[in-house]
Coordinates of C-alpha atoms and ligand atoms in Angstrom, one line a residue:
M914 CA 53.3 201.5 -166.5
C915 CA 55.9 202.9 -164.3
G916 CA 55.8 205.3 -160.8
I917 CA 56.6 209.0 -160.6
I918 CA 56.6 211.2 -157.7
G919 CA 58.1 215.1 -157.1
I920 CA 57.9 217.2 -153.8
T921 CA 58.4 220.2 -153.6
S922 CA 58.8 221.8 -149.7
R923 CA 59.9 224.9 -147.8
P924 CA 63.1 224.3 -145.5
G925 CA 61.9 222.4 -142.3
K926 CA 59.0 221.5 -142.9
V927 CA 59.1 217.9 -144.0
P928 CA 60.4 215.7 -141.0
E929 CA 63.2 214.1 -143.5
S930 CA 65.3 215.5 -146.1
P931 CA 63.0 215.9 -149.5
A932 CA 65.3 213.2 -151.2
F933 CA 65.1 210.8 -148.4
I934 CA 61.3 210.7 -148.8
V935 CA 61.3 210.6 -152.6
R936 CA 63.4 207.6 -152.2
K937 CA 61.4 206.3 -149.9
G938 CA 58.0 207.1 -152.4
L939 CA 59.4 205.3 -155.3
E940 CA 60.2 202.3 -153.4
R941 CA 56.3 202.1 -152.6
L942 CA 56.0 202.4 -155.7
E943 CA 58.3 199.3 -157.1
Y944 CA 55.0 197.6 -157.4
R945 CA 55.2 199.6 -161.0
G946 CA 58.1 198.4 -162.6
Y947 CA 62.0 198.9 -161.3
D948 CA 64.3 197.8 -163.7
S949 CA 65.6 201.7 -163.5
V950 CA 65.2 204.6 -161.4
G951 CA 66.5 208.4 -161.1
V952 CA 65.8 211.6 -159.7
A953 CA 66.2 215.0 -160.4
S954 CA 66.4 218.3 -158.4
I955 CA 66.6 222.1 -158.4
V956 CA 69.7 223.2 -156.6
D957 CA 70.6 227.0 -157.2
Y958 CA 68.7 227.4 -160.9
S959 CA 70.5 224.5 -161.8
I960 CA 69.2 221.0 -162.3
I961 CA 71.2 217.8 -160.8
V962 CA 70.1 214.0 -162.1
R963 CA 70.8 211.0 -160.8
K964 CA 69.7 208.0 -161.9
G965 CA 71.0 203.8 -163.5
K966 CA 69.4 201.1 -163.9
G967 CA 69.0 198.1 -161.7
K968 CA 66.6 197.9 -158.3
I969 CA 65.9 201.4 -155.7
K970 CA 68.3 199.5 -153.9
D971 CA 70.9 199.0 -155.6
V972 CA 71.0 202.2 -157.5
N973 CA 70.4 204.2 -154.0
R974 CA 73.6 202.7 -152.9
R975 CA 75.7 203.4 -155.9
K976 CA 74.5 206.8 -157.1
H977 CA 73.0 207.9 -153.6
L978 CA 69.3 209.2 -154.5
D979 CA 68.8 209.9 -151.4
R980 CA 71.0 212.2 -150.8
V981 CA 70.6 214.7 -153.5
P982 CA 70.5 218.3 -152.4
G983 CA 67.4 220.5 -152.9
Y984 CA 63.7 220.9 -151.9
T985 CA 62.5 220.6 -155.1
I986 CA 62.6 217.0 -156.4
I987 CA 61.2 214.2 -158.9
G988 CA 61.7 210.8 -158.9
H989 CA 60.9 207.7 -161.5
T990 CA 61.2 204.1 -161.3
R991 CA 60.8 202.6 -164.7
W992 CA 59.2 199.7 -166.2
A993 CA 60.5 200.0 -169.8
T994 CA 58.1 200.6 -172.6
H995 CA 60.6 202.6 -175.4
G996 CA 64.2 201.1 -174.7
R997 CA 65.6 198.1 -172.8
P998 CA 66.3 199.0 -169.5
S999 CA 69.7 200.8 -168.8
D1000 CA 71.5 204.1 -167.4
V1001 CA 70.5 205.9 -170.5
N1002 CA 67.1 205.2 -170.7
A1003 CA 66.4 205.7 -167.2
H1004 CA 64.5 208.5 -165.9
P1005 CA 64.5 211.6 -165.5
H1006 CA 65.4 212.8 -169.2
I1007 CA 66.5 216.1 -169.7
D1008 CA 66.4 219.1 -172.7
C1009 CA 70.0 219.4 -175.0
N1010 CA 71.0 221.7 -172.1
G1011 CA 69.9 220.4 -169.1
V1012 CA 67.6 222.6 -167.6
I1013 CA 64.1 220.6 -168.6
A1014 CA 63.7 217.3 -166.6
V1015 CA 61.0 214.9 -167.0
V1016 CA 59.7 211.5 -165.4
H1017 CA 56.8 210.2 -166.9
N1018 CA 54.5 207.2 -167.4
G1019 CA 52.7 206.1 -170.3
I1020 CA 53.3 205.7 -173.8
I1021 CA 53.9 209.1 -176.7
Q1022 CA 52.3 207.2 -179.5
N1023 CA 53.6 210.5 -181.9
Y1024 CA 57.1 210.6 -180.4
L1025 CA 58.7 209.2 -183.8
E1026 CA 57.7 212.2 -185.9
L1027 CA 58.1 214.7 -182.9
R1028 CA 61.8 213.4 -182.3
E1029 CA 62.6 213.8 -186.8
K1030 CA 61.0 217.1 -186.1
L1031 CA 62.8 218.1 -183.4
T1032 CA 66.3 216.3 -184.7
K1033 CA 65.9 218.5 -187.7
L1034 CA 66.0 221.5 -185.7
G1035 CA 69.3 220.4 -184.1
H1036 CA 68.2 218.4 -180.9
K1037 CA 70.4 216.0 -179.8
F1038 CA 69.0 212.9 -178.1
R1039 CA 70.4 210.8 -176.0
S1040 CA 68.0 207.9 -174.6
E1041 CA 65.7 205.6 -177.1
T1042 CA 62.4 206.4 -175.3
D1043 CA 59.8 208.1 -175.8
T1044 CA 59.7 210.6 -173.1
E1045 CA 62.9 212.7 -174.0
V1046 CA 60.8 214.3 -176.6
I1047 CA 58.8 216.0 -174.3
A1048 CA 62.0 218.0 -172.7
H1049 CA 63.5 219.1 -175.9
L1050 CA 59.5 219.8 -176.9
I1051 CA 59.7 222.4 -173.8
E1052 CA 62.9 223.6 -174.6
H1053 CA 61.9 224.1 -178.4
F1054 CA 59.1 226.3 -177.8
I1055 CA 60.7 228.3 -174.7
S1056 CA 63.4 229.0 -177.2
E1057 CA 60.5 230.1 -179.5
G1058 CA 59.6 233.2 -176.6
L1059 CA 57.0 231.2 -174.8
K1060 CA 57.3 230.9 -170.8
P1061 CA 57.9 228.3 -169.1
Y1062 CA 54.7 227.4 -168.1
D1063 CA 53.0 228.2 -172.1
A1064 CA 55.6 225.8 -173.6
F1065 CA 54.9 223.4 -170.9
K1066 CA 51.0 223.4 -171.9
K1067 CA 51.9 223.7 -175.6
A1068 CA 53.9 220.7 -175.6
I1069 CA 51.6 218.8 -173.6
R1070 CA 49.1 220.1 -176.7
S1071 CA 51.5 218.2 -179.3
L1072 CA 51.4 215.0 -177.7
K1073 CA 49.5 212.0 -178.5
G1074 CA 49.3 208.5 -176.2
S1075 CA 48.6 208.1 -172.8
F1076 CA 50.9 210.5 -170.0
A1077 CA 51.2 211.1 -166.4
L1078 CA 54.1 214.1 -166.1
G1079 CA 56.6 215.7 -163.9
V1080 CA 58.3 218.2 -165.1
L1081 CA 61.3 220.6 -163.6
I1082 CA 62.6 223.6 -165.4
S1083 CA 65.5 225.2 -163.6
S1084 CA 64.4 228.6 -163.8
E1085 CA 61.3 228.2 -161.6
K1086 CA 62.9 227.1 -158.5
D1087 CA 60.5 225.4 -156.6
K1088 CA 57.4 224.6 -159.1
I1089 CA 56.7 221.1 -160.4
F1090 CA 54.9 220.9 -163.5
F1091 CA 52.0 218.0 -164.0
A1092 CA 49.5 216.8 -166.7
R1093 CA 48.0 213.5 -167.0
K1094 CA 46.1 211.9 -169.9
D1095 CA 44.8 208.3 -169.4
S1096 CA 47.5 207.4 -166.7
P1097 CA 47.3 208.0 -163.0
L1098 CA 48.3 211.1 -161.3
I1099 CA 47.4 212.3 -158.0
I1100 CA 48.4 215.6 -155.6
G1101 CA 49.3 215.1 -151.9
L1102 CA 48.5 217.9 -150.1
G1103 CA 50.5 219.5 -146.9
D1104 CA 51.5 222.4 -144.2
G1105 CA 54.1 223.9 -146.7
Y1106 CA 55.4 220.7 -149.0
N1107 CA 53.3 219.6 -152.0
F1108 CA 53.4 216.2 -153.6
I1109 CA 52.6 215.0 -157.1
A1110 CA 52.9 210.6 -157.6
S1111 CA 51.4 208.1 -159.6
D1112 CA 50.0 206.6 -156.7
I1113 CA 48.4 207.3 -152.7
P1114 CA 51.2 205.0 -151.4
A1115 CA 54.0 207.3 -152.2
F1116 CA 53.2 209.7 -150.0
L1117 CA 50.7 209.1 -147.3
E1118 CA 53.4 208.8 -144.8
Y1119 CA 53.0 212.7 -144.9
T1120 CA 49.3 213.3 -146.2
R1121 CA 46.0 211.8 -146.3
K1122 CA 44.8 215.3 -148.3
V1123 CA 44.3 214.4 -152.1
I1124 CA 43.2 215.6 -155.0
I1125 CA 43.1 213.3 -158.3
V1126 CA 43.8 215.5 -161.2
H1127 CA 42.2 214.6 -164.5
D1128 CA 42.7 213.4 -168.1
F1129 CA 43.7 216.9 -169.8
E1130 CA 44.1 218.5 -166.5
V1131 CA 47.7 220.5 -166.3
G1132 CA 49.0 222.9 -163.7
Y1133 CA 51.7 222.9 -161.4
I1134 CA 52.3 222.6 -157.6
T1135 CA 54.7 225.1 -155.1
P1136 CA 55.4 224.3 -151.3
D1137 CA 52.3 226.2 -150.9
S1138 CA 50.1 226.6 -153.6
V1139 CA 48.5 224.2 -156.3
H1140 CA 47.7 225.3 -160.0
L1141 CA 45.1 223.4 -161.9
E1142 CA 43.5 223.7 -165.0
N1143 CA 42.0 222.0 -168.4
V1144 CA 44.7 222.1 -171.1
L1145 CA 42.3 222.2 -173.7
T1146 CA 40.0 224.8 -172.6
G1147 CA 42.1 226.8 -170.8
E1148 CA 39.0 226.8 -167.4
V1149 CA 40.8 227.0 -163.7
I1150 CA 39.5 224.7 -161.4
D1151 CA 39.3 225.3 -157.6
I1152 CA 40.8 222.4 -156.2
N1153 CA 38.9 223.3 -152.9
K1154 CA 36.4 221.3 -154.4
R1155 CA 38.7 218.5 -155.5
I1156 CA 40.3 217.8 -151.9
H1157 CA 39.5 214.1 -150.5
V1158 CA 40.5 213.0 -147.2
I1159 CA 41.7 209.3 -147.4
D1160 CA 41.4 206.8 -144.8
W1161 CA 43.4 203.9 -145.9
T1162 CA 46.3 201.9 -144.3
P1163 CA 49.8 201.8 -146.2
D1164 CA 48.8 198.2 -147.5
M1165 CA 45.2 198.6 -148.9
A1166 CA 46.6 201.9 -150.8
A1167 CA 49.7 199.8 -152.3
K1168 CA 47.0 197.6 -153.7
G1169 CA 45.1 200.7 -155.1
G1170 CA 42.6 200.0 -152.3
Y1171 CA 42.0 196.9 -153.8
P1172 CA 42.1 193.8 -151.4
H1173 CA 44.1 191.8 -153.4
F1174 CA 46.3 192.7 -156.7
M1175 CA 44.8 190.4 -158.8
L1176 CA 41.5 192.0 -158.8
K1177 CA 43.3 195.3 -158.8
E1178 CA 44.7 193.7 -162.1
I1179 CA 41.5 192.9 -163.3
H1180 CA 40.4 196.2 -162.6
E1181 CA 43.3 197.3 -164.4
Q1182 CA 42.5 195.7 -168.1
P1183 CA 40.6 198.7 -169.6
R1184 CA 43.6 201.1 -169.0
A1185 CA 46.2 198.0 -170.0
L1186 CA 44.0 197.7 -173.3
K1187 CA 44.1 201.4 -174.1
D1188 CA 48.1 201.5 -173.6
T1189 CA 48.5 197.7 -175.5
I1190 CA 46.9 199.7 -178.5
H1191 CA 48.8 202.9 -178.0
G1192 CA 52.0 201.0 -178.2
L1193 CA 51.2 199.3 -181.6
G1194 CA 53.5 200.9 -184.2
V1195 CA 55.8 199.5 -186.8
E1196 CA 56.9 196.5 -184.9
V1197 CA 53.1 195.2 -186.1
E1198 CA 54.2 195.6 -189.4
N1199 CA 57.3 193.7 -189.3
A1200 CA 55.6 191.0 -187.8
I1201 CA 52.9 191.1 -190.4
K1202 CA 55.5 191.0 -193.3
L1203 CA 57.2 188.2 -192.0
I1204 CA 53.8 185.9 -191.4
M1205 CA 52.7 186.8 -195.5
N1206 CA 56.1 185.9 -196.2
A1207 CA 56.0 182.8 -194.2
N1208 CA 55.7 178.7 -194.9
R1209 CA 53.7 178.1 -192.4
I1210 CA 52.6 179.9 -189.1
F1211 CA 53.4 178.6 -185.6
I1212 CA 52.4 180.1 -182.6
T1213 CA 53.9 178.7 -179.0
A1214 CA 53.4 179.5 -175.3
A1215 CA 52.6 177.6 -172.1
G1216 CA 49.7 178.7 -169.7
T1217 CA 47.4 181.5 -170.3
S1218 CA 49.7 182.6 -172.8
F1219 CA 48.9 179.4 -174.9
H1220 CA 45.6 180.5 -174.2
A1221 CA 45.7 183.7 -176.2
G1222 CA 47.3 182.3 -178.8
L1223 CA 44.7 179.6 -179.5
V1224 CA 42.4 183.4 -179.8
G1225 CA 44.9 184.3 -182.5
D1226 CA 44.7 180.7 -184.3
Y1227 CA 41.2 180.9 -184.5
L1228 CA 41.2 184.4 -185.6
F1229 CA 43.6 184.2 -188.3
N1230 CA 41.8 181.2 -189.6
I1231 CA 38.2 183.6 -189.7
L1232 CA 39.9 186.6 -190.1
A1233 CA 42.6 186.2 -192.1
G1234 CA 42.5 183.3 -194.1
Y1235 CA 45.3 182.1 -192.7
T1236 CA 46.0 178.0 -191.2
S1237 CA 48.4 178.6 -187.8
I1238 CA 49.5 175.9 -185.9
P1239 CA 49.6 176.3 -182.2
F1240 CA 51.4 173.7 -180.1
I1241 CA 52.0 173.7 -175.8
A1242 CA 55.7 175.1 -175.9
S1243 CA 57.0 172.4 -174.1
E1244 CA 55.6 169.8 -176.5
Y1245 CA 58.4 171.6 -179.0
S1246 CA 60.4 169.0 -179.5
K1247 CA 57.8 167.2 -181.6
Y1248 CA 58.9 169.6 -184.6
K1249 CA 63.2 168.7 -184.5
N1250 CA 62.3 167.2 -187.6
S1251 CA 59.7 169.1 -189.8
V1252 CA 60.1 173.2 -189.2
G1253 CA 63.1 174.7 -191.7
E1254 CA 63.5 178.0 -193.4
G1255 CA 60.5 179.8 -194.1
D1256 CA 58.7 178.7 -191.3
V1257 CA 57.6 181.7 -188.6
L1258 CA 56.9 181.0 -184.8
I1259 CA 55.0 183.5 -182.2
A1260 CA 55.7 182.6 -179.2
I1261 CA 53.7 184.7 -177.0
S1262 CA 54.8 185.1 -173.0
Q1263 CA 54.0 188.1 -170.3
S1264 CA 56.9 187.4 -168.7
G1265 CA 59.4 186.9 -171.7
E1266 CA 61.2 184.4 -169.3
T1267 CA 59.1 181.1 -169.4
I1268 CA 61.6 178.4 -170.2
D1269 CA 59.1 176.2 -172.4
T1270 CA 58.6 179.2 -174.6
L1271 CA 62.5 179.7 -174.8
M1272 CA 63.0 176.1 -175.5
A1273 CA 60.7 176.3 -178.6
L1274 CA 62.2 179.2 -180.1
R1275 CA 65.6 178.3 -180.0
L1276 CA 64.8 175.4 -181.7
F1277 CA 62.9 177.3 -184.5
K1278 CA 65.4 179.5 -184.8
K1279 CA 68.0 176.9 -185.0
L1280 CA 66.1 175.3 -187.9
G1281 CA 66.3 178.5 -189.7
A1282 CA 63.0 179.8 -188.7
K1283 CA 62.2 183.7 -188.2
V1284 CA 60.4 184.4 -184.4
I1285 CA 57.9 187.1 -183.6
A1286 CA 57.7 187.6 -179.9
I1287 CA 54.6 188.7 -178.3
S1288 CA 55.7 190.2 -174.3
N1289 CA 55.0 192.4 -171.9
V1290 CA 58.8 192.9 -170.6
V1291 CA 61.0 194.8 -172.4
G1292 CA 64.4 193.3 -172.8
S1293 CA 63.5 189.9 -170.9
A1294 CA 65.1 186.6 -173.1
I1295 CA 62.4 185.4 -175.1
P1296 CA 62.2 189.2 -177.3
R1297 CA 66.3 189.3 -177.2
E1298 CA 66.1 186.4 -178.8
S1299 CA 63.5 187.0 -181.5
D1300 CA 63.6 188.5 -184.8
V1301 CA 60.3 190.9 -184.3
T1302 CA 58.9 191.7 -181.0
V1303 CA 55.2 193.3 -180.3
Y1304 CA 54.8 195.0 -176.6
T1305 CA 52.0 194.0 -174.8
R1306 CA 51.7 197.4 -172.1
A1307 CA 50.0 195.5 -169.3
G1308 CA 52.3 197.1 -166.5
P1309 CA 53.8 194.5 -163.9
E1310 CA 51.4 191.6 -163.2
I1311 CA 52.4 190.9 -159.4
G1312 CA 49.1 188.2 -159.3
V1313 CA 50.4 184.8 -160.0
A1314 CA 47.1 184.4 -161.9
A1315 CA 47.4 185.9 -165.3
T1316 CA 44.5 188.5 -166.2
K1317 CA 45.5 192.6 -167.6
T1318 CA 48.6 190.4 -169.9
F1319 CA 46.0 187.5 -171.1
T1320 CA 43.3 190.3 -172.4
S1321 CA 46.5 192.5 -173.9
Q1322 CA 47.6 189.6 -175.2
V1323 CA 44.6 188.6 -177.3
M1324 CA 44.4 192.6 -178.2
V1325 CA 47.6 192.2 -180.2
L1326 CA 46.6 189.2 -181.6
S1327 CA 43.4 191.1 -182.6
W1328 CA 45.1 193.8 -184.2
I1329 CA 47.4 191.6 -186.2
A1330 CA 44.7 189.4 -187.7
V1331 CA 42.4 192.3 -188.8
K1332 CA 45.7 193.7 -189.8
L1333 CA 46.6 190.8 -191.9
A1334 CA 42.7 190.5 -193.4
Y1335 CA 43.1 193.6 -194.9
Y1336 CA 46.7 193.4 -196.5
T1337 CA 45.9 189.9 -198.2
G1338 CA 42.8 191.3 -199.6
R1339 CA 40.5 189.2 -197.2
I1340 CA 38.4 192.4 -196.1
D1341 CA 38.0 195.8 -197.9
E1342 CA 38.6 198.8 -196.6
T1343 CA 35.4 199.2 -195.0
T1344 CA 35.5 196.3 -193.3
Y1345 CA 38.7 196.9 -191.9
K1346 CA 38.0 201.2 -190.1
S1347 CA 35.2 199.3 -188.8
L1348 CA 37.0 196.2 -186.8
L1349 CA 40.0 198.8 -186.2
G1350 CA 37.1 201.0 -184.7
D1351 CA 35.6 197.9 -182.5
L1352 CA 38.9 196.9 -181.1
H1353 CA 39.6 200.6 -180.3
R1354 CA 36.2 200.2 -178.7
V1355 CA 37.4 197.6 -176.4
P1356 CA 38.8 199.2 -173.3
E1357 CA 35.7 201.4 -173.1
L1358 CA 33.5 198.0 -173.3
A1359 CA 35.7 196.0 -170.5
N1360 CA 35.6 199.3 -168.0
K1361 CA 31.4 198.7 -168.5
T1362 CA 32.3 194.6 -168.4
L1363 CA 33.6 195.6 -165.1
T1364 CA 30.8 197.5 -163.8
L1365 CA 27.7 195.0 -165.2
V1366 CA 29.1 191.7 -163.6
E1367 CA 31.0 191.8 -161.1
G1368 CA 27.8 191.4 -158.4
E1369 CA 26.9 188.6 -159.9
T1370 CA 30.4 186.7 -160.6
K1371 CA 30.7 187.2 -156.8
L1372 CA 27.3 185.4 -156.2
I1373 CA 28.1 182.7 -158.4
G1374 CA 31.5 182.0 -157.2
E1375 CA 30.2 181.9 -153.6
E1376 CA 27.7 179.7 -154.2
I1377 CA 30.1 177.2 -156.4
S1378 CA 32.3 177.4 -153.8
D1379 CA 31.6 173.9 -152.0
R1380 CA 31.8 172.2 -155.5
H1381 CA 34.4 170.1 -156.0
S1382 CA 34.5 170.1 -160.5
V1383 CA 33.3 172.3 -163.2
Y1384 CA 32.7 172.1 -166.5
Y1385 CA 33.6 175.4 -169.4
L1386 CA 31.9 174.6 -172.5
G1387 CA 32.1 177.0 -175.9
R1388 CA 32.5 176.6 -179.4
G1389 CA 35.1 178.1 -182.0
I1390 CA 36.4 181.3 -180.5
G1391 CA 34.0 180.5 -177.0
V1392 CA 36.6 177.3 -176.1
P1393 CA 40.2 179.4 -175.5
I1394 CA 37.6 181.3 -173.2
A1395 CA 37.0 178.0 -171.6
L1396 CA 40.0 176.9 -171.0
E1397 CA 41.0 180.1 -169.4
G1398 CA 38.1 180.3 -167.7
A1399 CA 38.8 176.9 -165.6
L1400 CA 42.9 177.6 -165.8
K1401 CA 41.6 180.6 -163.0
L1402 CA 39.6 178.7 -161.5
K1403 CA 41.9 175.3 -160.9
E1404 CA 45.1 177.7 -159.7
I1405 CA 43.4 179.9 -157.2
A1406 CA 40.2 177.9 -156.5
Y1407 CA 42.1 174.8 -156.4
I1408 CA 38.7 173.4 -157.9
H1409 CA 39.3 171.0 -160.6
A1410 CA 37.6 172.3 -163.8
E1411 CA 37.4 171.3 -167.4
A1412 CA 37.2 173.1 -170.6
Y1413 CA 36.0 171.3 -173.6
P1414 CA 34.5 172.5 -177.0
A1415 CA 31.0 172.3 -176.1
G1416 CA 30.4 169.6 -178.9
E1417 CA 33.0 167.1 -177.3
S1418 CA 30.9 167.4 -173.9
K1419 CA 28.5 164.3 -175.4
H1420 CA 31.5 162.1 -176.2
G1421 CA 32.7 161.4 -172.8
P1422 CA 32.7 164.0 -169.9
I1423 CA 28.7 164.4 -169.7
A1424 CA 28.9 160.7 -167.8
L1425 CA 30.4 162.9 -164.8
V1426 CA 26.9 165.1 -165.0
E1427 CA 24.4 164.7 -162.1
D1428 CA 22.4 167.1 -160.0
G1429 CA 23.9 170.5 -159.3
F1430 CA 27.0 169.8 -161.5
P1431 CA 28.5 173.0 -162.7
V1432 CA 28.6 173.6 -165.9
I1433 CA 29.6 177.2 -167.1
F1434 CA 29.0 178.0 -170.9
I1435 CA 30.1 180.9 -173.1
I1436 CA 27.6 182.0 -175.2
V1437 CA 29.2 184.4 -178.4
E1438 CA 26.8 185.9 -180.5
D1439 CA 27.9 184.1 -183.7
E1440 CA 26.4 181.1 -186.2
M1441 CA 27.5 178.2 -183.4
K1442 CA 25.4 180.0 -180.6
K1443 CA 22.1 177.2 -182.1
H1444 CA 24.2 174.7 -181.0
I1445 CA 25.4 175.7 -177.6
L1446 CA 21.8 176.4 -176.8
G1447 CA 21.5 172.6 -177.5
N1448 CA 23.9 171.6 -175.5
I1449 CA 22.2 173.7 -172.3
E1450 CA 19.1 172.0 -172.6
E1451 CA 21.2 168.5 -172.8
M1452 CA 23.2 169.6 -169.9
K1453 CA 19.9 170.7 -168.1
A1454 CA 18.2 167.4 -168.7
R1455 CA 20.9 165.4 -166.9
G1456 CA 20.5 167.9 -163.8
A1457 CA 23.2 170.0 -164.2
Y1458 CA 23.9 173.9 -163.1
T1459 CA 23.4 175.5 -166.1
I1460 CA 25.7 179.0 -166.0
G1461 CA 26.2 181.3 -169.2
V1462 CA 28.3 184.4 -169.8
V1463 CA 25.8 186.2 -172.4
S1464 CA 25.7 189.2 -174.3
D1465 CA 23.0 191.6 -173.3
E1466 CA 21.2 191.4 -177.2
D1467 CA 20.4 187.7 -176.3
K1468 CA 16.8 186.3 -176.7
E1469 CA 17.1 182.9 -176.1
A1470 CA 20.2 181.5 -173.8
R1471 CA 19.4 183.4 -170.6
K1472 CA 15.7 182.1 -171.0
L1473 CA 16.9 178.7 -170.7
L1474 CA 20.1 179.0 -168.1
D1475 CA 20.1 179.1 -163.9
R1476 CA 22.3 181.6 -163.9
A1477 CA 23.3 184.3 -167.0
I1478 CA 26.4 186.9 -166.3
T1479 CA 25.1 189.6 -168.9
V1480 CA 28.0 191.0 -170.7
P1481 CA 27.9 194.0 -173.1
Y1482 CA 27.6 192.7 -176.6
I1483 CA 31.1 193.1 -178.6
E1484 CA 31.7 192.0 -182.3
P1485 CA 31.7 187.9 -181.7
V1486 CA 35.5 187.8 -183.1
F1487 CA 36.6 190.2 -180.4
S1488 CA 34.1 188.7 -177.5
P1489 CA 37.2 186.7 -175.9
I1490 CA 38.5 189.9 -174.0
I1491 CA 35.0 191.0 -172.4
Y1492 CA 34.3 187.3 -172.0
I1493 CA 37.0 186.2 -170.0
I1494 CA 36.3 189.3 -167.4
P1495 CA 33.3 187.7 -165.4
L1496 CA 35.7 184.7 -165.9
Q1497 CA 38.1 185.9 -163.8
L1498 CA 36.2 187.7 -161.3
L1499 CA 34.2 184.0 -160.6
A1500 CA 37.4 182.4 -160.4
Y1501 CA 38.4 185.3 -158.0
Y1502 CA 35.3 185.6 -155.5
T1503 CA 35.6 181.8 -155.2
A1504 CA 39.0 181.7 -153.9
V1505 CA 38.3 184.6 -151.8
K1506 CA 34.9 182.8 -150.2
K1507 CA 37.2 179.3 -149.6
G1508 CA 39.8 181.6 -147.6
Y1509 CA 42.8 181.5 -150.0
D1510 CA 45.1 184.4 -151.2
P1511 CA 44.3 184.7 -155.1
D1512 CA 47.3 186.5 -155.6
K1513 CA 49.8 183.5 -154.3
P1514 CA 48.3 180.3 -155.3
R1515 CA 50.2 177.0 -153.9
N1516 CA 52.6 175.0 -156.1
L1517 CA 52.5 177.8 -158.4
A1518 CA 55.8 180.5 -159.6
K1519 CA 54.8 183.7 -161.7
T1520 CA 57.4 182.4 -163.9
V1521 CA 58.6 178.9 -164.7
T1522 CA 62.4 178.9 -165.4
V1523 CA 62.9 174.8 -165.4
E1524 CA 62.0 172.4 -167.9
Ligands
AGP2861 C1 48.1 181.5 -165.8 O1 47.5 182.3 -164.5 C2 49.3 181.4 -165.5 N1 50.3 182.1 -164.1 C3 50.5 180.7 -166.1 O2 49.9 179.9 -167.3 C4 51.3 181.5 -167.6 O3 50.3 182.1 -168.2 C5 52.5 180.6 -167.7 O4 53.5 180.1 -166.5 C6 53.0 181.6 -169.0 O5 54.0 182.4 -168.1 P1 54.6 183.2 -169.3 O6 53.2 183.7 -170.3 O7 54.7 184.3 -168.4 O8 55.3 182.9 -170.4

């Protein structure tokens, strides 16, 4: 996830210089990423670029971004996805002759293929990013005789993946070209000036009149006009029908209108999942090669990432017939005498900096094992020290409670498990394609789930907010969901919450159950469901207040439960991504009801860097 902004204005129409406005806008987008930053401006029909690695404040001090001349300027704050943070990988990216500058948020899935073709045609690439191909592609189409805007549109039609783009072409001195697919882009309308940006706070100080750009829409802004059209059909859009006037405060705007980052990040999951799928490429194949050649597979992580690891462990067994050994990262020393060459460790960490996971990784490497990292932060310590890294593309997570990074990690592990199952002959091609199809549908199902469950989870969250203890029970793939649901409630609502395999509850935990004790069941549509139904009966018989997350195909559990939260049916092995969503929301609404700030729970830090 990155932040983009662009302004084009007539002289004297904005109260500060356009470069100053771009720098301020970038600071408001810094929540989207801040490992490098840059701007490009058109002056006298040529393009000036200033950019560098580091936070906006530091790069600005070194490179004076806010003193760049010109009235047509684009800017970018980066959260690296392809190529580690560096001066060269910072946006804007330019073509061979430096007459086209591009800022981009998203992932170009087919960039390797395009890069290869353009390299053969003589284009010289400077960076490791996926974005740079766009500048060269436009350059290529202009060299074939197309006018700049037509070349831009043709380039857009050649891209696969997700993008919000701002583009300058030096011959078009007061135009900013833009396009959107799957990444947010907003136009801000002023008097004698116009903006594009990834999010409204970037320009809120200067205008409240906005147009939300839709997928497959492209166009350009000048200081006095907006041209918008559908790139596939060529239909020109009447912008007057699309203008909204918003009434957000700057704080509301930074959180996209949500009261907390956690709620915003829960709602970002469909997008995060889609970007994660788009970003999966050769690294997955490399990871699978290591797994297939391994003597033993270990999985390690902490907290929420460990729960994702447990889902991975389940899927490796069930789908691919591989036994893995999951362990909590801080317990790494147990393996100091038993691990060796031929073993493979999968280390999962959203931040890539968690010390326990890093120490486990270092021990395994020292003992000769290979390491596969799954991380959300490019260039962080764990990826740097691993043999192969598969990145999730959830974007920066500000809330301390991990939400979108968990579901993105599970997506990566599910993807690996399905491929592993196919490559080792456990499933045939038809099943393989059907399972990958199911995974492709998950972002849409996550969207549907958010709409379906929000009201019910708020109600239940308010109901349980005065309880002191809650149990979460599941079976099979439901166990890691239960563990993750309980962790969310503990960490932000400060309610004692325990998760167990439902079968284990009779071996002790049930002794605590009395009238009104909340027990939350994870009811997945698999062969273990009949046993869960029995567990609901047992808990009811002892007076428990039974709540369940159930599929919309369920006919039995709903009748038994006091409260049912219905989610759309999903292939049972992929249920964690969908079933965890109501449990995240439940924890969120419980915390809010109790008056706590879910973004900053007490005693916790987002990244734990001390053992
Ligand atoms: C979960 O909500 C927590 N914030 C925590 O358990 C977290 O998942 C854990 O500290 C691991 O962090 P990592 O993924 O950055 O390594």
